[in-house]
Coordinates of C-alpha atoms in Angstrom, one line a residue:
M224 CA -53.0 13.1 -40.4
S225 CA -53.2 10.9 -37.4
I226 CA -51.0 7.8 -37.0
L227 CA -52.2 4.9 -35.0
H228 CA -50.0 3.9 -32.1
P229 CA -48.9 0.2 -32.5
L230 CA -50.6 -0.7 -29.3
S231 CA -53.9 0.4 -30.7
L232 CA -53.8 -2.0 -33.6
H233 CA -56.0 -5.0 -33.5
Y234 CA -55.5 -8.3 -35.3
P235 CA -58.7 -8.1 -37.4
A236 CA -57.5 -4.9 -39.0
I237 CA -54.2 -6.4 -40.2
S238 CA -55.1 -6.6 -43.8
M239 CA -56.2 -2.9 -43.7
H240 CA -53.1 -1.7 -41.9
R241 CA -50.4 -3.9 -43.4
H242 CA -48.5 -1.0 -44.9
L243 CA -48.8 1.0 -41.7
L244 CA -47.5 -2.0 -39.6
R245 CA -44.5 -2.5 -41.8
S246 CA -43.7 1.2 -41.9
L247 CA -43.8 1.4 -38.1
F248 CA -41.5 -1.7 -38.0
L249 CA -39.1 0.0 -40.4
I250 CA -39.0 3.1 -38.2
C251 CA -38.6 1.2 -34.9
C252 CA -36.0 -1.3 -36.2
M253 CA -34.2 1.0 -38.7
C254 CA -34.6 -1.7 -41.3
C255 CA -34.8 -0.8 -45.0
L256 CA -35.8 -4.2 -46.3
A257 CA -39.6 -3.9 -46.6
P258 CA -41.0 -5.0 -49.9
Q259 CA -42.6 -2.7 -52.3
A260 CA -45.4 -5.1 -53.2
W261 CA -47.5 -7.2 -50.8
A262 CA -48.2 -10.4 -52.6
E263 CA -50.0 -13.0 -50.6
G264 CA -48.4 -16.3 -49.8
P265 CA -49.0 -19.3 -47.5
G266 CA -47.0 -17.7 -44.8
Q267 CA -48.3 -14.2 -45.1
E268 CA -50.8 -14.4 -42.2
D269 CA -48.0 -15.6 -39.8
L270 CA -45.7 -12.8 -41.1
D271 CA -48.3 -10.1 -40.5
E272 CA -48.9 -11.5 -37.0
A273 CA -45.1 -11.6 -36.3
T274 CA -44.9 -7.9 -37.3
L275 CA -47.6 -7.0 -34.9
K276 CA -46.0 -9.1 -32.1
K277 CA -42.7 -7.4 -32.7
L278 CA -44.2 -3.9 -32.6
T279 CA -46.2 -4.5 -29.5
A280 CA -43.7 -6.7 -27.6
K281 CA -43.8 -6.1 -23.9
N282 CA -41.6 -9.0 -22.7
M283 CA -39.3 -11.8 -23.8
A284 CA -42.2 -14.1 -24.4
D285 CA -43.7 -11.7 -27.0
L286 CA -40.4 -11.6 -28.8
E287 CA -40.1 -15.3 -28.7
S288 CA -43.6 -15.6 -30.2
A289 CA -42.6 -13.1 -33.0
I290 CA -39.5 -15.2 -33.7
E291 CA -41.6 -18.4 -34.0
L292 CA -44.2 -16.7 -36.3
C293 CA -41.4 -15.4 -38.5
E294 CA -39.9 -18.9 -38.8
S295 CA -43.3 -20.3 -39.4
A296 CA -44.0 -17.8 -42.2
L297 CA -40.7 -18.6 -43.9
E298 CA -41.3 -22.3 -43.6
K299 CA -44.8 -22.1 -45.1
G300 CA -43.6 -20.0 -47.9
L301 CA -43.4 -16.3 -49.0
D302 CA -42.6 -14.6 -52.2
D303 CA -39.1 -13.2 -52.6
E304 CA -39.8 -9.7 -51.4
N305 CA -41.7 -10.8 -48.3
K306 CA -39.0 -13.4 -47.6
T307 CA -36.4 -10.6 -47.6
Y308 CA -38.6 -8.6 -45.2
A309 CA -39.2 -11.7 -43.0
H310 CA -35.4 -12.3 -42.7
G311 CA -35.0 -8.6 -41.7
L312 CA -37.8 -8.9 -39.1
L313 CA -36.3 -12.2 -37.8
T314 CA -32.8 -10.9 -37.3
A315 CA -34.0 -7.7 -35.7
T316 CA -36.2 -9.7 -33.2
L317 CA -33.5 -12.2 -32.5
Y318 CA -31.1 -9.3 -31.8
E319 CA -33.5 -7.6 -29.5
H320 CA -34.1 -10.9 -27.6
A321 CA -30.3 -11.3 -27.3
S322 CA -29.8 -7.7 -26.2
R323 CA -32.4 -8.1 -23.4
L324 CA -30.5 -11.2 -22.2
G325 CA -27.3 -9.2 -22.4
R326 CA -28.8 -6.5 -20.2
L327 CA -29.5 -9.1 -17.6
I328 CA -25.8 -9.8 -17.5
F329 CA -24.2 -6.4 -17.9
D330 CA -26.7 -4.0 -16.3
Q331 CA -28.0 -5.7 -13.2
R332 CA -26.5 -5.3 -9.7
P333 CA -26.1 -7.5 -7.9
I334 CA -25.3 -9.8 -10.8
D335 CA -27.7 -12.7 -11.3
P336 CA -25.7 -15.9 -10.6
R337 CA -27.6 -17.4 -13.6
W338 CA -25.7 -15.1 -16.1
P339 CA -23.8 -18.0 -17.8
A340 CA -27.2 -19.5 -18.8
A341 CA -28.3 -16.1 -20.1
R342 CA -25.1 -15.9 -22.2
R343 CA -25.8 -19.3 -23.7
L344 CA -29.3 -18.3 -24.8
A345 CA -28.1 -14.9 -26.1
M346 CA -25.4 -16.6 -28.1
K347 CA -27.9 -19.0 -29.6
D348 CA -29.9 -16.0 -30.9
L349 CA -26.8 -14.2 -32.1
N350 CA -25.4 -17.1 -34.0
R351 CA -28.7 -17.3 -35.9
V352 CA -28.5 -13.5 -36.6
I353 CA -25.0 -13.7 -38.2
E354 CA -26.0 -16.8 -40.2
I355 CA -28.6 -14.6 -41.9
D356 CA -26.7 -11.3 -41.7
P357 CA -22.9 -11.6 -40.9
K358 CA -22.5 -7.9 -41.5
M359 CA -24.7 -6.8 -38.6
G360 CA -22.1 -4.8 -36.6
S361 CA -24.2 -4.5 -33.5
A362 CA -24.6 -8.3 -33.3
Q363 CA -20.8 -8.8 -33.8
L364 CA -20.2 -6.4 -31.0
L365 CA -22.6 -8.1 -28.6
I366 CA -21.0 -11.5 -29.4
A367 CA -17.6 -10.0 -28.6
K368 CA -18.7 -8.6 -25.3
L369 CA -20.4 -11.9 -24.3
Q370 CA -17.5 -14.1 -25.3
A371 CA -15.0 -11.8 -23.6
L372 CA -16.6 -12.6 -20.2
P373 CA -15.0 -15.3 -18.0
G374 CA -15.4 -18.8 -19.4
G375 CA -16.1 -17.4 -22.9
D376 CA -14.3 -18.3 -26.2
R377 CA -11.5 -15.7 -26.5
K378 CA -10.8 -16.5 -30.1
T379 CA -14.5 -16.0 -31.0
A380 CA -14.5 -12.8 -29.0
K381 CA -11.4 -11.4 -30.9
Q382 CA -12.9 -12.3 -34.3
A383 CA -16.2 -10.7 -33.5
A384 CA -14.5 -7.6 -32.1
N385 CA -12.5 -7.2 -35.2
Q386 CA -15.6 -7.7 -37.4
A387 CA -17.5 -5.1 -35.3
I388 CA -14.7 -2.6 -35.6
E389 CA -14.7 -3.0 -39.4
L390 CA -18.5 -2.8 -39.6
L391 CA -19.1 0.0 -37.2
A392 CA -16.5 2.4 -38.6
A393 CA -19.1 5.0 -39.3
E394 CA -20.6 4.9 -35.8
P395 CA -18.1 6.5 -33.4
E396 CA -19.9 5.5 -30.1
Q397 CA -20.4 1.9 -31.1
L398 CA -16.9 1.7 -32.6
S399 CA -15.5 3.0 -29.3
K400 CA -17.3 0.2 -27.4
A401 CA -15.8 -2.4 -29.8
L402 CA -12.3 -1.0 -29.3
V403 CA -12.7 -1.4 -25.6
V404 CA -13.6 -5.1 -26.0
R405 CA -10.7 -5.7 -28.3
G406 CA -8.4 -3.8 -26.0
G407 CA -9.3 -5.9 -23.1
L408 CA -8.5 -9.1 -25.1
A409 CA -5.2 -7.8 -26.5
E410 CA -2.1 -9.9 -25.5
K411 CA 0.4 -7.2 -26.4
P412 CA 0.4 -4.2 -24.0
E413 CA 1.0 -1.6 -26.7
L414 CA -2.0 -2.9 -28.7
M415 CA -4.2 -2.8 -25.6
L416 CA -3.2 0.8 -24.9
A417 CA -3.7 1.9 -28.5
D418 CA -7.3 0.5 -28.5
F419 CA -8.2 2.2 -25.2
N420 CA -6.7 5.5 -26.4
Q421 CA -8.6 5.4 -29.6
A422 CA -11.8 4.5 -27.8
I423 CA -11.5 7.5 -25.6
E424 CA -10.7 9.8 -28.5
L425 CA -13.8 8.6 -30.4
D426 CA -16.1 8.9 -27.4
P427 CA -14.8 10.6 -24.2
R428 CA -18.0 9.6 -22.5
N429 CA -17.2 6.0 -22.8
M430 CA -16.4 5.3 -19.1
P431 CA -15.4 1.6 -19.7
A432 CA -12.6 2.9 -21.9
W433 CA -11.3 5.1 -19.1
R434 CA -11.6 2.2 -16.7
G435 CA -9.8 -0.2 -19.1
R436 CA -7.0 2.3 -19.6
G437 CA -6.7 3.0 -15.8
L438 CA -6.5 -0.7 -15.1
Y439 CA -3.9 -1.2 -17.9
R440 CA -1.8 1.6 -16.5
L441 CA -2.1 0.1 -13.0
T442 CA -0.8 -3.2 -14.2
Q443 CA 2.0 -1.6 -16.1
G444 CA 3.2 0.4 -13.0
D445 CA 2.2 3.8 -14.4
Y446 CA 0.4 4.6 -11.1
E447 CA 0.2 8.4 -11.5
K448 CA -1.6 8.2 -14.9
A449 CA -3.8 5.4 -13.6
L450 CA -4.9 7.7 -10.8
E451 CA -5.8 10.4 -13.4
D452 CA -8.0 7.9 -15.3
F453 CA -9.8 6.7 -12.1
Q454 CA -10.3 10.4 -11.1
T455 CA -12.0 10.9 -14.4
L456 CA -14.4 8.0 -13.6
L457 CA -15.1 9.5 -10.2
E458 CA -15.9 12.9 -11.7
N459 CA -18.5 11.2 -13.9
D460 CA -19.8 9.1 -11.0
P461 CA -18.6 9.9 -7.4
K462 CA -20.1 6.6 -6.3
D463 CA -18.2 4.4 -8.7
L464 CA -16.8 1.8 -6.4
S465 CA -14.5 0.2 -8.9
A466 CA -12.9 3.6 -9.5
H467 CA -12.5 4.0 -5.8
Q468 CA -10.9 0.6 -5.7
G469 CA -8.5 1.7 -8.5
V470 CA -7.5 4.8 -6.6
A471 CA -6.8 2.7 -3.5
Q472 CA -4.9 0.1 -5.4
A473 CA -2.7 2.8 -7.1
F474 CA -1.9 4.4 -3.7
K475 CA -1.2 0.9 -2.4
Q476 CA 1.2 0.1 -5.2
M477 CA 3.0 3.3 -4.6
K478 CA 3.4 2.2 -1.0
Q479 CA 1.3 5.2 0.1
F480 CA -0.7 3.1 2.4
D481 CA -1.9 6.0 4.5
K482 CA -3.4 7.7 1.5
A483 CA -5.0 4.5 0.4
L484 CA -6.6 4.0 3.8
E485 CA -7.6 7.6 4.0
H486 CA -9.3 7.4 0.6
L487 CA -11.2 4.3 1.7
D488 CA -12.3 5.9 4.9
Q489 CA -13.8 8.8 2.9
V490 CA -15.6 6.2 0.8
I491 CA -17.0 4.6 3.9
I492 CA -18.3 7.9 5.1
T493 CA -20.1 8.7 1.9
Q494 CA -21.2 5.1 1.2
P495 CA -21.7 3.5 4.7
S496 CA -23.9 0.7 3.3
S497 CA -21.2 -0.7 1.0
S498 CA -19.0 -3.5 2.1
I499 CA -16.5 -3.1 -0.7
P500 CA -14.3 -0.3 1.0
Y501 CA -14.1 -2.4 4.1
A502 CA -12.9 -5.4 2.1
L503 CA -10.3 -3.2 0.3
K504 CA -9.1 -1.9 3.6
A505 CA -8.5 -5.4 4.8
Q506 CA -6.3 -6.1 1.8
I507 CA -4.1 -3.1 2.5
L508 CA -4.0 -3.8 6.3
E509 CA -3.0 -7.4 5.7
E510 CA -0.2 -6.4 3.4
N511 CA 1.2 -4.2 6.2
G512 CA 1.1 -7.1 8.6
K513 CA -1.9 -5.8 10.5
I514 CA -3.9 -9.0 10.4
T515 CA -6.0 -8.3 13.5
E516 CA -7.1 -4.9 12.0
A517 CA -7.7 -6.5 8.6
I518 CA -9.9 -9.2 10.2
E519 CA -11.9 -6.4 12.0
S520 CA -12.4 -4.6 8.7
L521 CA -13.7 -7.8 7.2
N522 CA -16.0 -8.2 10.1
Q523 CA -17.5 -4.8 9.2
A524 CA -17.8 -5.9 5.5
I525 CA -19.6 -9.1 6.5
R526 CA -22.0 -7.3 8.9
I527 CA -23.1 -5.3 5.9
A528 CA -23.1 -8.2 3.4
P529 CA -23.5 -11.4 5.4
K530 CA -23.5 -13.5 2.2
D531 CA -20.4 -12.1 0.7
I532 CA -18.5 -15.3 -0.2
A533 CA -15.3 -13.5 -1.1
A534 CA -15.1 -11.7 2.3
L535 CA -15.9 -14.9 4.2
M536 CA -13.2 -16.8 2.3
T537 CA -10.7 -14.1 2.9
R538 CA -11.5 -13.9 6.6
A539 CA -11.3 -17.7 6.9
R540 CA -7.8 -17.6 5.4
M541 CA -6.7 -14.8 7.6
R542 CA -8.1 -16.5 10.7
A543 CA -6.3 -19.7 9.8
S544 CA -3.0 -17.7 9.4
E545 CA -3.5 -16.5 13.0
S546 CA -4.2 -20.1 14.2
Q547 CA -7.9 -19.3 14.8
Y548 CA -8.9 -22.6 13.3
D549 CA -12.3 -22.9 14.8
L550 CA -13.4 -19.5 13.6
A551 CA -11.8 -20.1 10.2
E552 CA -13.7 -23.4 9.8
G553 CA -16.9 -21.5 10.8
D554 CA -16.4 -19.1 7.9
V555 CA -15.9 -21.9 5.5
D556 CA -19.0 -23.7 6.8
R557 CA -21.0 -20.5 6.1
V558 CA -19.6 -20.3 2.6
L559 CA -20.6 -24.0 2.0
K560 CA -24.1 -23.3 3.2
L561 CA -24.4 -20.4 0.7
Q562 CA -22.8 -22.4 -2.1
P563 CA -22.7 -26.1 -1.4
N564 CA -19.7 -28.1 -2.8
M565 CA -17.8 -24.9 -3.7
P566 CA -14.4 -26.4 -4.7
Q567 CA -12.4 -23.4 -3.4
A568 CA -14.1 -23.6 0.0
I569 CA -13.5 -27.4 0.3
L570 CA -9.9 -26.9 -0.7
L571 CA -9.4 -24.2 2.0
R572 CA -11.1 -26.4 4.6
S573 CA -8.7 -29.1 3.7
V574 CA -5.7 -26.8 4.3
I575 CA -7.1 -25.6 7.6
G576 CA -7.7 -29.2 8.7
A577 CA -4.2 -30.2 7.7
A578 CA -2.7 -27.2 9.6
Q579 CA -4.3 -28.7 12.7
G580 CA -2.9 -32.2 11.9
K581 CA -6.4 -33.5 10.9
F582 CA -4.9 -35.3 7.9
D583 CA -7.7 -37.8 7.5
E584 CA -10.3 -35.0 7.1
A585 CA -8.0 -32.9 4.9
I586 CA -7.3 -35.9 2.6
G587 CA -11.0 -36.8 2.5
D588 CA -11.8 -33.3 1.3
L589 CA -9.2 -33.5 -1.5
Q590 CA -10.5 -37.0 -2.5
S591 CA -14.0 -35.5 -3.0
L592 CA -12.4 -32.8 -5.2
L593 CA -10.4 -35.4 -7.2
R594 CA -13.5 -37.4 -7.9
Q595 CA -14.8 -34.3 -9.7
N596 CA -11.5 -33.6 -11.4
P597 CA -9.5 -36.8 -11.4
D598 CA -6.8 -35.5 -13.7
S599 CA -5.9 -32.5 -11.6
I600 CA -2.1 -32.4 -11.0
D601 CA -2.5 -29.6 -8.4
L602 CA -4.9 -31.6 -6.3
K603 CA -2.6 -34.7 -6.4
L604 CA 0.4 -32.6 -5.4
Q605 CA -1.6 -31.1 -2.5
M606 CA -2.8 -34.5 -1.3
A607 CA 0.8 -35.9 -1.6
S608 CA 2.0 -33.1 0.7
Y609 CA -0.6 -34.1 3.3
Y610 CA 0.6 -37.7 3.1
D611 CA 4.2 -36.5 3.6
A612 CA 3.2 -34.4 6.6
A613 CA 1.3 -37.4 8.0
K614 CA 4.5 -39.5 7.7
E615 CA 3.1 -41.6 5.0
P616 CA 5.7 -41.0 2.3
K617 CA 4.9 -44.3 0.4
R618 CA 1.4 -43.0 -0.3
A619 CA 2.8 -39.6 -1.2
I620 CA 5.2 -41.3 -3.7
E621 CA 2.3 -43.1 -5.3
L622 CA 0.7 -39.8 -6.1
Y623 CA 4.0 -38.3 -7.3
D624 CA 4.4 -41.3 -9.6
E625 CA 0.9 -40.6 -11.1
V626 CA 1.8 -37.0 -11.8
L627 CA 5.2 -37.9 -13.3
S628 CA 3.7 -40.6 -15.5
S629 CA 1.8 -37.9 -17.3
D630 CA 4.5 -35.3 -17.1
P631 CA 8.0 -36.8 -16.5
K632 CA 9.5 -33.3 -16.2
Q633 CA 7.1 -32.0 -13.6
Q634 CA 9.6 -30.1 -11.4
I635 CA 7.5 -29.9 -8.2
A636 CA 6.6 -33.6 -8.3
L637 CA 10.3 -34.5 -8.9
R638 CA 11.4 -32.3 -6.0
R639 CA 8.8 -33.5 -3.6
R640 CA 9.3 -37.2 -4.5
G641 CA 12.9 -36.7 -3.9
D642 CA 12.1 -35.3 -0.4
S643 CA 9.8 -38.3 0.2
Y644 CA 12.5 -40.7 -0.8
L645 CA 15.0 -38.9 1.4
S646 CA 12.7 -39.1 4.4
M647 CA 12.6 -42.9 3.9
G648 CA 16.4 -43.1 3.7
K649 CA 16.3 -43.9 -0.1
Q650 CA 19.1 -41.6 -0.9
K651 CA 19.9 -43.1 -4.4
E652 CA 16.3 -42.5 -5.5
A653 CA 16.3 -39.0 -4.0
I654 CA 19.5 -38.1 -5.8
A655 CA 18.0 -39.1 -9.2
D656 CA 14.9 -37.0 -8.6
Y657 CA 16.9 -34.0 -7.4
E658 CA 19.2 -34.1 -10.4
A659 CA 16.2 -34.3 -12.7
A660 CA 14.5 -31.4 -11.0
L661 CA 17.6 -29.3 -11.1
Q662 CA 17.6 -29.5 -14.9
Q663 CA 14.3 -27.6 -14.7
Q664 CA 15.3 -25.2 -11.9
P665 CA 19.1 -25.0 -11.7
K666 CA 19.0 -22.1 -9.2
D667 CA 16.6 -23.7 -6.7
S668 CA 18.4 -23.3 -3.4
G669 CA 16.4 -26.1 -1.7
L670 CA 17.3 -28.6 -4.5
L671 CA 20.9 -27.5 -4.5
N672 CA 21.1 -27.8 -0.7
N673 CA 19.4 -31.2 -0.4
L674 CA 21.5 -32.8 -3.1
A675 CA 24.7 -31.3 -1.7
W676 CA 23.7 -32.6 1.8
I677 CA 23.3 -36.1 0.6
R678 CA 26.6 -36.0 -1.4
A679 CA 28.4 -34.7 1.7
T680 CA 26.9 -36.7 4.5
S681 CA 25.5 -40.0 3.2
T682 CA 26.4 -43.1 5.1
I683 CA 26.6 -44.9 1.8
D684 CA 30.2 -44.5 0.5
E685 CA 29.4 -44.6 -3.2
L686 CA 26.8 -41.9 -2.9
R687 CA 29.2 -39.3 -1.4
N688 CA 31.0 -36.9 -3.6
G689 CA 32.7 -34.1 -1.8
Q690 CA 33.6 -32.1 -4.8
Q691 CA 30.1 -32.1 -6.2
A692 CA 28.7 -31.4 -2.8
L693 CA 31.0 -28.3 -2.5
Q694 CA 29.9 -27.0 -6.0
L695 CA 26.3 -27.4 -5.2
A696 CA 26.5 -25.9 -1.7
E697 CA 28.4 -22.9 -3.0
K698 CA 25.7 -22.3 -5.6
A699 CA 23.0 -22.6 -2.9
C700 CA 24.9 -20.1 -0.7
D701 CA 25.2 -17.7 -3.7
V702 CA 21.5 -17.8 -4.3
T703 CA 20.7 -17.2 -0.6
Q704 CA 23.5 -14.6 -0.2
Y705 CA 25.1 -16.7 2.5
Q706 CA 22.3 -15.8 4.9
Q707 CA 20.7 -19.2 5.5
A708 CA 22.1 -21.1 8.4
H709 CA 21.1 -24.6 7.2
I710 CA 22.7 -24.0 3.8
L711 CA 25.9 -22.7 5.4
S712 CA 26.0 -25.9 7.5
T713 CA 25.8 -27.9 4.2
L714 CA 28.7 -25.9 2.9
A715 CA 30.6 -26.8 6.1
A716 CA 29.7 -30.5 5.6
A717 CA 31.0 -30.4 2.1
Y718 CA 34.4 -29.0 3.2
A719 CA 34.5 -31.6 6.0
E720 CA 33.9 -34.4 3.5
L721 CA 36.9 -33.1 1.5
G722 CA 39.0 -33.0 4.7
N723 CA 39.2 -29.2 4.9
F724 CA 38.2 -28.8 8.5
E725 CA 39.4 -25.2 8.7
E726 CA 36.8 -24.1 6.2
A727 CA 34.3 -26.5 7.7
L728 CA 34.7 -24.8 11.2
K729 CA 34.5 -21.4 9.6
W730 CA 31.1 -22.0 7.9
S731 CA 29.7 -24.1 10.7
T732 CA 30.5 -21.3 13.2
K733 CA 28.7 -18.8 11.0
A734 CA 25.7 -21.2 10.7
V735 CA 25.5 -21.4 14.5
E736 CA 25.8 -17.6 14.8
L737 CA 22.8 -17.2 12.4
D738 CA 20.7 -19.8 14.3
P739 CA 22.0 -20.3 17.8
E740 CA 18.8 -22.1 18.9
E741 CA 19.3 -25.0 16.5
D742 CA 20.9 -27.9 18.4
Q743 CA 21.9 -29.9 15.3
L744 CA 24.1 -27.0 14.1
A745 CA 25.9 -27.0 17.4
R746 CA 26.4 -30.7 17.2
E747 CA 27.8 -30.4 13.7
L748 CA 30.3 -27.7 14.9
E749 CA 31.5 -29.9 17.7
N750 CA 32.0 -32.8 15.2
Y751 CA 34.2 -30.7 13.0
R752 CA 36.3 -29.6 16.0
K753 CA 37.1 -33.3 16.4
K754 CA 38.0 -33.3 12.6
K755 CA 35.2 -35.7 11.8
P756 CA 33.0 -35.4 8.8
W757 CA 29.3 -35.5 9.4
R758 CA 27.3 -38.6 8.5
E759 CA 23.6 -38.8 8.4
Q760 CA 20.9 -41.3 7.4
Q761 CA 17.6 -39.5 7.1
S762 CA 14.4 -41.0 8.4
A763 CA 10.8 -39.9 8.1
F764 CA 10.4 -40.6 11.8
A765 CA 13.5 -38.9 13.2
E766 CA 12.9 -37.0 16.4
D767 CA 13.5 -33.6 14.9
A768 CA 11.6 -34.2 11.7
E769 CA 9.1 -31.6 10.7
S770 CA 5.6 -32.8 11.4
D771 CA 3.5 -29.7 10.7
L772 CA 2.1 -28.5 7.4
S773 CA 3.5 -25.0 7.6
D774 CA 4.5 -25.1 3.9
A775 CA 1.3 -26.5 2.5
G776 CA -0.9 -23.8 1.1
L777 CA -2.5 -21.9 -1.8
D778 CA -1.3 -18.9 -3.6
E779 CA -3.2 -15.6 -4.2
E780 CA -4.4 -16.5 -7.6
T781 CA -6.1 -19.7 -6.5
T782 CA -3.7 -22.2 -8.0
I783 CA -2.4 -24.8 -5.5
E784 CA 1.1 -23.6 -4.8
E785 CA 4.0 -25.9 -4.1
A786 CA 3.3 -27.5 -0.8
G787 CA 5.1 -30.2 1.0
L788 CA 7.8 -31.0 3.6
N789 CA 11.4 -31.7 3.5
D790 CA 10.7 -34.2 6.2
T791 CA 14.3 -35.0 7.0
T792 CA 16.8 -34.3 9.7
K793 CA 18.1 -31.5 7.5
D794 CA 15.9 -28.4 7.8
P795 CA 14.0 -27.4 4.7
D796 CA 14.7 -24.2 2.9
P797 CA 13.0 -21.5 4.9
K798 CA 12.3 -19.6 1.8
E799 CA 9.9 -22.3 0.7
S800 CA 8.0 -22.5 4.0
K801 CA 4.5 -21.1 3.6
S802 CA 1.5 -20.6 5.9
V803 CA -2.0 -21.2 4.8
E804 CA -2.5 -18.7 2.0
E805 CA -5.4 -17.6 -0.1
A806 CA -7.8 -19.9 -1.8
T807 CA -10.0 -18.5 -4.6
T808 CA -12.7 -16.4 -3.2
N809 CA -15.2 -16.1 -6.0
S810 CA -17.7 -18.8 -6.5
Q811 CA -17.8 -18.1 -10.2
D812 CA -16.5 -15.5 -12.4
A813 CA -18.9 -12.8 -13.5
P814 CA -18.8 -9.5 -15.5
T815 CA -17.9 -6.4 -13.5
T816 CA -19.0 -3.5 -15.7
S817 CA -22.0 -2.7 -17.6
D818 CA -20.2 -2.0 -20.9
D819 CA -17.1 -4.2 -20.9

């Protein structure tokens, strides 16, 4: 007996082949909901056409047409059995439509930058599926995978993953995938590892499970076992770049830099058209202080992938750290041509400008970002640091006031506002901020030192307190292991305020030995030889005030790190001094594996 292929069916023959159409649909979609009787109804013709559309669908438009016809059939009216069949057909078609959108996200390389829009459309389909059939395990799994992506709803992802695990218990391969998703969302390390282990046990061919466990072990410091997992991935696919990255990172964490570089060199030989190993080499070279070589490695990466925003941003940051400001600005300009108004690029451009003393331009960049995100505390703190560096402490204080009005215990703002007050000679106000900040960070050497300095050297009698200055200075020295010259000089000043010039000379001498180039330390020592306590009234415009932006910058994870100046005649804590560091390099988060 010959069976017609679905593509050979023609609409005029629908009434003759209705049983055949539905049988084929049941086989294709694994649906057991077909009615036993085929009573006619107002929506019957639309339902028959929907069945044909589903069977012969060649593209997304065909699936969308089938969905519309199903909905039309249900709206027009069907008997109970055909209504059940129509619901089955509708959920299957919606799921297939969502699955195709999912493949646009998970399977395509390079990743389509429109993937967030594809997720929204897929979720619209899937939400309708689970309204009709909440026990469809495959739909719950796809929801979990989509919502686990950056910018998704983690709570929804966890709930869907748990539902999928319960519903797919009899399907080992699908259950393994659901466990990987839940493992990636787990907050407790032991739960994450348990899910990855179970996923591998259920399906040893589930490479995302091996990848997830390898990354877990890498973050937990179990580098040897992480290497084993990544090697398993490479046995499955020798060209798996993320696995090569894992191997290099494991060697790097074990401080086996030569092995990491050797491994990446082998990857470059076998995959010369990939920019990724060059970018990884740059990370390792930078960590070893080989900035010039790191930049050259990024040059190679960018020659291969001229539109690699991450590589361009990283090179801009490195060039800025080497004071190659023109070249750094050129990289940022290239990024902004590729992705106009990218916040991370504008932020990095502002830091580069500020490092050159172009404070008007740097502040203008931050103002443009604040217009988009007016409540950002990080941006306000960054801009305030620019005002401090530009010797405009009053404007900096206005911004710190804004931050503290919404969060009175914001430690960074308290500390920085205290520095600004101190630079203006407003020592009473500075003391209040330092004391409030110390309640949040009682072991902050910079806070301890600055407060001790005021208490020991203020020209205002009622603000001096030699005993408190000594206690604070000793704590600051303990934290820095008596290795910071400017903190030892504060300890000396505290002893001098108490009239103990023998101890003042001892610690002042050690401060000069640690930093013989600092003229003020020498002047302090000479003062104590004359048995005179040190007196000082800070000013934002003192000759030896810091005027650069060496400690304004961004951390590696793209938050705006504490940045600002102790713009006083007392040197800032060197431990807090920072160069221009890394701004976020990715224009938008995107999935990195085909099955996670």
